[in-house]
XYZ file of C-alpha atoms in Angstrom:
434
model
C 20.863 65.447 42.867
C 22.108 61.865 43.312
C 20.970 58.257 43.782
C 22.250 55.402 45.473
C 21.184 52.498 43.462
C 21.384 48.669 44.343
C 22.929 46.131 42.118
C 19.752 43.618 41.748
C 21.650 40.769 40.271
C 23.829 40.447 43.398
C 20.743 40.088 45.551
C 20.290 36.280 44.545
C 22.487 33.356 45.253
C 22.464 29.882 43.441
C 22.598 27.084 45.725
C 22.883 23.228 44.614
C 21.289 20.632 46.973
C 20.946 16.762 46.907
C 17.165 15.600 47.251
C 16.924 12.124 48.392
C 13.751 10.037 48.263
C 12.910 8.270 51.496
C 11.158 5.339 49.731
C 13.765 3.642 47.622
C 11.820 4.508 44.326
C 14.350 7.531 42.937
C 18.199 8.189 42.949
C 19.506 11.114 44.690
C 19.160 13.988 42.447
C 21.092 17.453 42.932
C 18.907 20.723 42.227
C 20.322 24.310 41.968
C 17.954 27.051 42.996
C 18.100 30.708 43.413
C 17.261 32.260 46.344
C 17.751 35.735 48.053
C 21.394 36.193 49.032
C 20.401 37.650 52.607
C 17.271 35.404 52.635
C 15.774 32.994 55.087
C 15.762 29.384 55.170
C 11.808 29.398 54.474
C 12.833 30.929 51.040
C 15.185 27.917 50.185
C 12.386 25.317 51.396
C 10.147 26.958 49.208
C 12.247 27.289 46.143
C 13.424 23.822 46.454
C 9.960 22.402 46.898
C 8.912 23.934 43.808
C 12.289 22.648 41.563
C 11.697 18.866 43.102
C 7.997 19.103 42.447
C 7.163 18.399 46.213
C 3.594 16.767 47.050
C 1.473 18.612 49.269
C 1.720 15.184 51.593
C 5.519 15.767 51.822
C 7.849 17.534 53.582
C 11.787 18.518 53.227
C 14.376 17.662 55.976
C 17.390 19.789 55.433
C 21.016 18.478 56.733
C 24.440 19.093 56.412
C 26.709 16.380 55.562
C 30.504 16.239 56.734
C 32.512 13.378 56.902
C 29.642 10.804 56.183
C 27.243 12.055 59.124
C 24.793 14.682 59.452
C 26.458 17.534 61.602
C 23.266 19.482 61.655
C 19.707 19.967 60.651
C 18.440 23.167 59.102
C 15.066 23.367 60.573
C 14.363 26.827 61.760
C 12.486 28.993 59.022
C 13.960 32.105 60.325
C 17.694 31.332 60.272
C 19.732 33.452 57.561
C 20.978 31.892 54.466
C 24.267 33.356 55.291
C 24.897 30.651 57.658
C 25.430 28.305 54.669
C 28.816 28.515 53.232
C 29.500 27.805 49.706
C 31.585 24.587 50.377
C 28.938 23.036 52.613
C 27.244 19.995 51.231
C 23.387 19.794 51.992
C 20.950 17.239 51.407
C 17.395 17.329 51.434
C 15.087 14.162 52.248
C 11.626 13.639 51.144
C 9.753 12.374 54.099
C 5.573 12.408 54.327
C 3.661 14.365 56.469
C 2.764 12.438 59.197
C 1.864 12.251 62.972
C 4.495 13.557 65.289
C 4.480 10.108 67.039
C 6.529 8.702 63.955
C 10.093 7.665 64.318
C 12.821 9.239 62.271
C 15.165 6.420 61.584
C 18.703 7.726 60.522
C 21.206 5.041 59.058
C 24.809 5.448 58.751
C 27.070 3.191 56.938
C 30.436 1.835 57.342
C 32.424 -0.795 55.192
C 34.230 -3.652 56.550
C 37.637 -3.726 55.258
C 40.012 -6.982 55.557
C 43.358 -5.955 56.173
C 46.656 -8.158 56.183
C 49.284 -7.788 58.304
C 52.309 -10.378 58.762
C 50.741 -13.771 59.648
C 47.539 -12.382 60.739
C 43.955 -11.263 58.721
C 42.259 -8.376 60.649
C 39.279 -6.222 59.865
C 38.932 -2.505 59.852
C 36.100 -0.250 59.661
C 35.682 2.708 57.323
C 32.510 5.275 56.997
C 30.630 5.155 53.999
C 28.265 7.384 51.754
C 25.331 9.920 52.581
C 23.152 8.949 55.929
C 19.698 7.481 54.718
C 16.600 8.862 56.358
C 12.815 7.439 56.627
C 10.149 7.079 58.897
C 8.659 4.150 60.887
C 6.252 3.811 63.791
C 7.583 3.879 67.341
C 6.926 0.101 68.003
C 9.587 -1.952 65.768
C 11.551 -4.754 66.177
C 15.056 -5.800 64.127
C 13.040 -7.208 61.266
C 11.107 -4.015 60.684
C 14.599 -1.944 60.469
C 16.292 -4.560 58.131
C 13.457 -4.384 55.760
C 13.420 -0.507 55.794
C 17.093 -0.258 55.054
C 16.995 -2.658 52.205
C 13.822 -0.757 50.850
C 15.889 2.554 51.133
C 18.830 0.761 48.980
C 16.851 0.144 46.234
C 17.651 2.827 43.975
C 21.199 2.146 44.631
C 21.206 -1.452 43.408
C 23.393 -2.650 40.362
C 21.024 -4.813 37.969
C 21.886 -8.357 38.419
C 23.384 -8.772 34.778
C 25.810 -6.510 35.937
C 27.017 -8.414 39.030
C 29.737 -11.106 38.083
C 31.412 -11.482 41.503
C 30.178 -15.052 43.108
C 30.295 -15.860 46.846
C 31.725 -19.260 47.832
C 28.420 -20.796 47.574
C 28.211 -20.011 44.179
C 25.026 -17.395 44.659
C 26.019 -13.550 44.402
C 25.769 -11.304 47.262
C 22.904 -9.398 45.552
C 20.874 -12.673 44.911
C 21.399 -13.472 48.554
C 19.740 -9.901 49.455
C 16.973 -10.527 46.946
C 16.241 -13.595 48.675
C 16.277 -11.824 51.934
C 13.813 -9.280 50.446
C 11.623 -12.073 49.025
C 10.632 -12.874 52.464
C 8.593 -9.606 52.925
C 5.095 -9.808 51.829
C 3.701 -7.107 49.664
C 1.482 -6.323 52.913
C 4.715 -5.795 54.826
C 5.786 -3.353 52.131
C 2.468 -1.341 52.233
C 2.512 -1.309 55.737
C 6.106 0.080 55.817
C 5.118 2.869 53.541
C 2.141 3.818 55.464
C 4.243 4.111 58.853
C 2.940 0.777 60.220
C 6.149 -1.153 60.107
C 5.140 -4.521 61.632
C 5.969 -8.296 60.883
C 2.967 -10.204 59.865
C 3.113 -13.842 61.828
C 3.125 -15.660 58.843
C 6.355 -13.720 57.572
C 9.403 -16.097 57.040
C 12.583 -14.735 59.422
C 15.690 -14.072 57.458
C 17.860 -16.999 58.038
C 21.296 -16.511 59.832
C 23.478 -16.679 56.720
C 21.603 -13.708 55.226
C 21.462 -11.833 58.661
C 25.453 -11.861 59.031
C 25.601 -10.022 55.504
C 24.260 -6.761 56.971
C 25.161 -6.095 60.605
C 22.980 -3.574 62.254
C 23.682 -1.760 65.555
C 22.023 1.035 67.706
C 24.531 4.213 67.622
C 24.735 7.750 68.352
C 24.446 10.743 65.854
C 27.881 10.644 65.151
C 27.858 7.006 64.330
C 30.907 6.696 66.501
C 29.347 4.047 69.018
C 28.208 0.659 68.898
C 25.604 0.645 71.696
C 23.776 -2.760 70.910
C 23.381 -5.038 67.900
C 19.808 -5.062 66.557
C 18.655 -8.709 66.631
C 15.782 -9.524 63.861
C 13.013 -10.612 65.891
C 13.784 -8.766 68.925
C 12.185 -5.068 69.753
C 14.300 -2.098 69.114
C 14.440 0.166 72.115
C 14.385 3.794 71.498
C 16.726 5.705 73.683
C 18.592 9.107 73.446
C 17.242 11.808 71.401
C 13.368 11.657 71.422
C 11.924 10.858 68.004
C 15.035 9.894 66.453
C 16.665 6.454 66.172
C 20.555 6.405 64.762
C 21.546 3.017 63.472
C 24.875 2.023 62.182
C 25.068 -0.594 59.410
C 28.049 -2.730 58.745
C 28.796 -3.675 55.297
C 30.900 -6.588 54.172
C 32.858 -5.820 51.186
C 30.984 -8.495 48.659
C 27.808 -6.833 49.466
C 29.150 -3.356 48.537
C 29.943 -4.844 45.030
C 26.439 -5.186 44.431
C 25.566 -1.437 45.042
C 26.290 1.677 43.186
C 28.241 3.111 46.319
C 29.234 6.129 44.197
C 25.524 7.522 44.058
C 25.479 7.112 47.829
C 28.891 9.116 48.329
C 29.019 11.797 45.685
C 27.542 15.335 46.927
C 27.987 18.638 45.150
C 28.871 21.499 47.056
C 26.391 24.407 47.373
C 28.594 26.427 44.976
C 31.532 25.118 43.226
C 33.662 27.724 41.668
C 36.771 25.441 40.700
C 40.050 26.044 41.921
C 41.041 29.669 42.219
C 38.115 30.393 39.910
C 36.144 33.480 40.013
C 32.211 33.481 39.659
C 31.013 34.262 36.289
C 30.787 37.821 36.176
C 27.047 39.170 36.480
C 25.796 41.992 34.186
C 22.781 44.054 34.973
C 21.451 46.949 33.023
C 21.469 50.667 35.119
C 17.387 50.882 34.400
C 16.898 47.533 36.305
C 19.226 49.052 39.324
C 16.816 52.005 39.062
C 13.691 49.652 39.100
C 15.116 47.979 42.313
C 15.462 51.310 43.946
C 11.938 52.229 43.014
C 10.079 48.716 43.701
C 7.763 48.722 46.638
C 9.404 46.904 49.851
C 7.516 45.196 52.402
C 8.795 45.933 55.841
C 9.288 42.553 58.131
C 8.454 42.388 61.410
C 11.472 43.868 62.962
C 10.505 46.737 60.897
C 6.851 47.350 62.109
C 5.379 51.193 61.454
C 3.599 52.805 64.157
C -0.017 53.919 62.871
C -1.178 57.100 64.237
C -4.639 56.117 63.505
C -5.194 52.943 65.358
C -2.190 53.747 67.639
C -0.639 50.153 67.093
C 2.463 48.842 65.179
C 1.710 47.531 61.683
C 3.580 45.395 59.269
C 3.615 47.815 56.426
C 5.560 48.602 52.913
C 7.631 51.730 51.813
C 8.278 52.937 48.286
C 10.459 55.508 46.708
C 9.506 57.544 43.580
C 11.477 60.216 41.413
C 9.481 63.471 41.784
C 11.706 65.853 40.206
C 15.320 65.543 38.368
C 18.182 67.801 38.782
C 20.262 69.382 36.022
C 23.433 66.977 37.340
C 22.308 63.558 38.240
C 25.022 61.557 40.344
C 24.234 57.889 40.427
C 26.031 55.806 42.803
C 26.449 52.027 42.364
C 26.137 50.280 45.783
C 29.093 47.961 45.157
C 30.007 47.302 48.794
C 27.567 45.109 50.739
C 27.660 44.721 54.393
C 25.635 42.144 56.653
C 26.117 40.544 59.979
C 28.280 37.586 58.539
C 29.636 38.855 54.995
C 31.551 42.154 53.789
C 32.118 42.076 50.080
C 32.642 44.307 47.088
C 30.352 43.547 44.398
C 32.038 43.066 40.912
C 28.876 43.132 38.786
C 29.380 44.626 35.434
C 26.803 47.461 35.078
C 25.717 48.224 31.553
C 24.693 52.159 31.600
C 23.645 54.398 28.720
C 26.290 57.231 27.378
C 24.284 59.396 25.058
C 20.676 58.669 25.914
C 19.881 58.016 29.539
C 15.924 58.462 29.345
C 14.300 58.609 33.018
C 10.701 59.859 31.545
C 8.926 56.668 32.718
C 10.440 56.820 35.950
C 9.275 60.054 37.016
C 6.003 60.579 39.229
C 5.701 64.276 38.650
C 5.472 64.866 34.788
C 6.795 68.488 33.876
C 6.594 69.143 29.957
C 9.033 72.175 30.020
C 12.293 70.106 31.347
C 13.735 67.173 29.231
C 14.122 63.935 31.251
C 17.041 62.713 28.913
C 20.516 62.670 30.124
C 24.193 62.142 28.738
C 27.004 60.867 30.627
C 30.276 63.152 31.129
C 32.214 61.345 33.546
C 32.780 57.997 35.485
C 34.780 57.010 38.727
C 36.122 53.988 38.939
C 37.080 51.786 41.984
C 39.747 49.026 41.831
C 40.500 46.906 44.527
C 38.794 45.475 47.658
C 37.054 46.943 50.891
C 40.334 46.882 52.612
C 42.372 49.046 50.052
C 41.593 50.097 46.656
C 42.591 52.524 43.679
C 40.298 55.175 42.136
C 40.491 56.477 38.847
C 38.189 58.738 36.371
C 37.001 58.461 32.800
C 36.214 62.107 31.569
C 34.283 63.512 28.664
C 35.941 66.387 26.721
C 33.813 67.225 23.990
C 32.583 65.259 20.881
C 33.772 61.660 21.149
C 36.786 62.699 23.199
C 37.530 60.424 26.400
C 40.526 60.749 28.723
C 41.466 58.448 31.421
C 42.539 59.823 34.454
C 44.759 57.757 36.806
C 46.738 59.600 39.530
C 49.098 62.129 37.674
C 48.701 60.080 34.235
C 46.361 61.272 31.837
C 45.626 59.608 28.607
C 43.003 59.312 25.766
C 40.505 56.295 25.936
C 38.083 55.242 23.216
C 34.270 55.472 24.349
C 33.864 52.099 23.867
C 36.421 51.241 26.877
C 34.490 53.216 29.579
C 32.048 50.720 30.448
C 33.835 48.311 33.154
C 32.662 46.366 36.139
C 34.828 48.753 38.024
C 32.335 51.844 37.233
C 31.344 53.202 40.891
C 29.720 56.819 40.356
C 28.317 57.868 37.204
C 27.888 61.711 36.562
C 24.899 62.887 33.905
C 23.770 66.279 32.828
C 20.669 67.062 31.490
C 20.318 67.093 27.588
C 18.705 70.522 26.582
C 16.071 70.186 24.234
C 16.329 72.578 21.143
């Protein structure tokens, strides 16, 4: 005589991630996607790939950013999305699908800050921006690393007309950087894109003045250690984590002025609700809850079904149907959700019929003698959380009269006030057809 119905609107979760190109042709772009709340990481990748129009020759590398560093890569398709918190900051790097022999270069940035103390001028270092990532061939030298980094910075550059700060020689830092880039031939740009980063023998080597503008160091994944300075024409030895090269780049202040570092430093959270603000209230109809209950559900590999015919465990699906309906129908709304990582009460507003709940289209066994129409005669409400709460009831007492029962207090209530997000159990009786 009762049904426990899920609240389908609460089975999805909105997540915002920032997608970064690895070719320097596009600015960072935030994308908000909708994924199953208790889904897997592969669901996130699938939805984000569609949202950012990922090419067939591309793949996404998702990472969590904290304190200007990558603190973890999300690479396991079967990992639960419950491991991602609302205040996490995630980026997705668009990478080309290539040979596993390609080297992944992770660039981290730090700003050189001049600090004045009595009778002395010193320099300090401050972490800056989001790490930038790109692929390159395994055999590289300092010039390849330098050019690859400048290529990634293209989308952050402030147009020359907007830069008015000149250096001591009368040239802007941006002009110096452009001169550095002009030493690259079109062939070198193409070879970098194709994953064959080499320096043609006739390419002009960057002069020492420009070389001093940006300083490159081999580092660890945290960017806390400067192992070795990268020299332009010398090979770069890949050590540490296989397949990944961590490079720390030091920026002098006058170079930073030529780039929009806000784009490089601003990341949205997975879900931002505002200070002490609640999420927007979700709304769903009772019929949608019933449809979610009756929907065919594929069983996962962990719920294999034993087939008595072939004597093997098979991946199958299950489906529930309504065969017959009772005189009194009690509908329980599943407001309390439990998972390995989360326990929560769902505050979804369910829009339920009062006088005309019609279940005719949902009954598998048709019986023309009995009505499939129902009218509501009571509602049990729950206020509070899982740890504690309070129950009240709204009860129909004939005609258009409804009463609110709250412990020992009983008071009239208008019919238009009985639909609330506190509704927990609905009581219906069959309407007798005349």
